[in-house]
Amino acid sequence: MTQQNPLLDFSDVPLFDRITPEHVSPAVDALMVEAQAALDTVTASDFPANWLGISAVLDAATEKLGRAWGAVSHLNAVADTPELRAAYNAALPVITEFYTRLGADERLYAKYKAIDVSTLNLEQKQAHKNAMRNFVLSGAELMGVAKERFAKIQ
């Protein structure tokens, strides 16, 4: 099903008329594996703290996850059926948990802190500044029980 899954076709706009509830779980599973692999790659100790390198790997994977999930969320809002609602509700905790972990990932936060901001253009500097703010707001600087509690209430 993965090869014929319209949620995994990023060549154009979402193929809303072809998306069925049965596509949700396989797409989310496949994209979560890809996103986790990207996170593991950029947080590896031998991966350079380089804006373009991190972006090329991590942003590509999370953008695909976001696009697919955005299509599912949109359909859930405008073409709600019991089957789609069930597929959406089954995948929602997985998506939420990943993005909560991503925002609070100490390894990724350390990579971003190590980026030489002086090498970035104006837009990249603003994006970096926003990312650093988002890490703090997502609990990346919390430790121990505070971090666990923060993740739980997300």
One Martini backbone bead per residue (centre of mass of N, CA, C, O) as a GRO file, in nm:
protein
  154
    1MET     BB    1   0.053   0.065  -0.015
    2THR     BB    2   0.282   0.277  -0.011
    3GLN     BB    3   0.311   0.323  -0.329
    4GLN     BB    4  -0.026   0.406  -0.338
    5ASN     BB    5  -0.007   0.642  -0.140
    6PRO     BB    6  -0.121   0.969  -0.138
    7LEU     BB    7   0.040   1.059   0.129
    8LEU     BB    8   0.327   0.986  -0.043
    9ASP     BB    9   0.260   1.222  -0.249
   10PHE     BB   10   0.487   1.511  -0.334
   11SER     BB   11   0.450   1.627  -0.641
   12ASP     BB   12   0.194   1.779  -0.523
   13VAL     BB   13  -0.089   1.818  -0.435
   14PRO     BB   14  -0.315   1.691  -0.260
   15LEU     BB   15  -0.510   1.378  -0.296
   16PHE     BB   16  -0.805   1.391  -0.164
   17ASP     BB   17  -0.981   1.191  -0.353
   18ARG     BB   18  -0.774   0.934  -0.262
   19ILE     BB   19  -0.814   0.950   0.034
   20THR     BB   20  -0.810   0.714   0.296
   21PRO     BB   21  -0.818   0.573   0.602
   22GLU     BB   22  -0.613   0.338   0.513
   23HIS     BB   23  -0.363   0.548   0.466
   24VAL     BB   24  -0.274   0.665   0.739
   25SER     BB   25  -0.103   0.456   0.896
   26PRO     BB   26   0.115   0.388   0.679
   27ALA     BB   27   0.212   0.679   0.644
   28VAL     BB   28   0.289   0.745   0.933
   29ASP     BB   29   0.486   0.516   0.972
   30ALA     BB   30   0.683   0.588   0.740
   31LEU     BB   31   0.735   0.892   0.828
   32MET     BB   32   0.840   0.829   1.112
   33VAL     BB   33   1.087   0.673   1.029
   34GLU     BB   34   1.213   0.904   0.865
   35ALA     BB   35   1.219   1.120   1.091
   36GLN     BB   36   1.386   0.958   1.296
   37ALA     BB   37   1.631   0.917   1.113
   38ALA     BB   38   1.692   1.217   1.080
   39LEU     BB   39   1.736   1.277   1.377
   40ASP     BB   40   1.965   1.072   1.420
   41THR     BB   41   2.157   1.196   1.215
   42VAL     BB   42   2.178   1.503   1.325
   43THR     BB   43   2.257   1.390   1.634
   44ALA     BB   44   2.509   1.293   1.566
   45SER     BB   45   2.835   1.344   1.654
   46ASP     BB   46   2.935   1.354   1.331
   47PHE     BB   47   2.740   1.581   1.286
   48PRO     BB   48   2.722   1.885   1.177
   49ALA     BB   49   2.678   2.225   1.288
   50ASN     BB   50   2.469   2.283   1.021
   51TRP     BB   51   2.218   2.435   0.880
   52LEU     BB   52   2.198   2.300   0.595
   53GLY     BB   53   2.232   2.007   0.688
   54ILE     BB   54   1.997   1.986   0.881
   55SER     BB   55   1.777   2.082   0.687
   56ALA     BB   56   1.811   1.868   0.460
   57VAL     BB   57   1.723   1.636   0.654
   58LEU     BB   58   1.495   1.723   0.862
   59ASP     BB   59   1.300   1.905   0.699
   60ALA     BB   60   1.225   1.702   0.483
   61ALA     BB   61   1.086   1.495   0.673
   62THR     BB   62   0.891   1.689   0.835
   63GLU     BB   63   0.741   1.800   0.590
   64LYS     BB   64   0.610   1.537   0.501
   65LEU     BB   65   0.462   1.484   0.760
   66GLY     BB   66   0.305   1.755   0.762
   67ARG     BB   67   0.158   1.721   0.492
   68ALA     BB   68   0.009   1.460   0.554
   69TRP     BB   69  -0.125   1.554   0.820
   70GLY     BB   70  -0.270   1.797   0.697
   71ALA     BB   71  -0.457   1.632   0.514
   72VAL     BB   72  -0.592   1.470   0.737
   73SER     BB   73  -0.695   1.709   0.904
   74HIS     BB   74  -0.865   1.835   0.686
   75LEU     BB   75  -1.051   1.595   0.633
   76ASN     BB   76  -1.153   1.574   0.925
   77ALA     BB   77  -1.294   1.862   0.908
   78VAL     BB   78  -1.461   1.827   0.607
   79ALA     BB   79  -1.483   1.473   0.591
   80ASP     BB   80  -1.632   1.330   0.815
   81THR     BB   81  -1.580   1.004   0.950
   82PRO     BB   82  -1.557   0.734   1.140
   83GLU     BB   83  -1.299   0.623   0.999
   84LEU     BB   84  -1.131   0.883   0.995
   85ARG     BB   85  -1.145   0.945   1.294
   86ALA     BB   86  -1.002   0.685   1.383
   87ALA     BB   87  -0.738   0.732   1.227
   88TYR     BB   88  -0.671   1.003   1.350
   89ASN     BB   89  -0.681   0.916   1.657
   90ALA     BB   90  -0.452   0.702   1.626
   91ALA     BB   91  -0.222   0.911   1.518
   92LEU     BB   92  -0.204   1.160   1.706
   93PRO     BB   93  -0.011   1.055   1.937
   94VAL     BB   94   0.233   1.007   1.751
   95ILE     BB   95   0.269   1.295   1.650
   96THR     BB   96   0.283   1.439   1.922
   97GLU     BB   97   0.525   1.285   2.039
   98PHE     BB   98   0.731   1.362   1.827
   99TYR     BB   99   0.712   1.678   1.849
  100THR     BB  100   0.780   1.686   2.147
  101ARG     BB  101   1.060   1.555   2.124
  102LEU     BB  102   1.183   1.744   1.915
  103GLY     BB  103   1.157   2.016   2.084
  104ALA     BB  104   1.325   1.859   2.343
  105ASP     BB  105   1.590   1.787   2.208
  106GLU     BB  106   1.907   1.804   2.327
  107ARG     BB  107   2.077   1.735   2.077
  108LEU     BB  108   1.949   1.941   1.883
  109TYR     BB  109   1.992   2.189   2.056
  110ALA     BB  110   2.301   2.168   2.055
  111LYS     BB  111   2.334   2.204   1.753
  112TYR     BB  112   2.203   2.485   1.735
  113LYS     BB  113   2.401   2.621   1.938
  114ALA     BB  114   2.661   2.545   1.742
  115ILE     BB  115   2.587   2.737   1.541
  116ASP     BB  116   2.718   2.968   1.313
  117VAL     BB  117   2.553   3.261   1.278
  118SER     BB  118   2.758   3.432   1.097
  119THR     BB  119   2.689   3.235   0.832
  120LEU     BB  120   2.415   3.361   0.811
  121ASN     BB  121   2.148   3.477   0.689
  122LEU     BB  122   1.882   3.660   0.769
  123GLU     BB  123   1.671   3.430   0.751
  124GLN     BB  124   1.834   3.218   0.910
  125LYS     BB  125   1.860   3.380   1.169
  126GLN     BB  126   1.557   3.390   1.226
  127ALA     BB  127   1.508   3.086   1.227
  128HIS     BB  128   1.707   3.028   1.454
  129LYS     BB  129   1.578   3.204   1.667
  130ASN     BB  130   1.306   3.055   1.662
  131ALA     BB  131   1.416   2.775   1.733
  132MET     BB  132   1.534   2.849   2.007
  133ARG     BB  133   1.269   2.936   2.131
  134ASN     BB  134   1.119   2.665   2.083
  135PHE     BB  135   1.295   2.494   2.262
  136VAL     BB  136   1.231   2.637   2.525
  137LEU     BB  137   0.913   2.609   2.497
  138SER     BB  138   0.959   2.274   2.475
  139GLY     BB  139   1.184   2.195   2.715
  140ALA     BB  140   1.503   2.166   2.657
  141GLU     BB  141   1.597   2.292   2.956
  142LEU     BB  142   1.482   2.074   3.101
  143MET     BB  143   1.479   1.859   3.395
  144GLY     BB  144   1.364   1.569   3.463
  145VAL     BB  145   1.065   1.607   3.603
  146ALA     BB  146   0.997   1.861   3.440
  147LYS     BB  147   1.018   1.726   3.162
  148GLU     BB  148   0.809   1.503   3.206
  149ARG     BB  149   0.572   1.688   3.271
  150PHE     BB  150   0.571   1.851   3.012
  151ALA     BB  151   0.522   1.609   2.820
  152LYS     BB  152   0.253   1.517   2.949
  153ILE     BB  153   0.090   1.801   2.895
  154GLN     BB  154   0.113   1.790   2.576
   0.00000   0.00000   0.00000
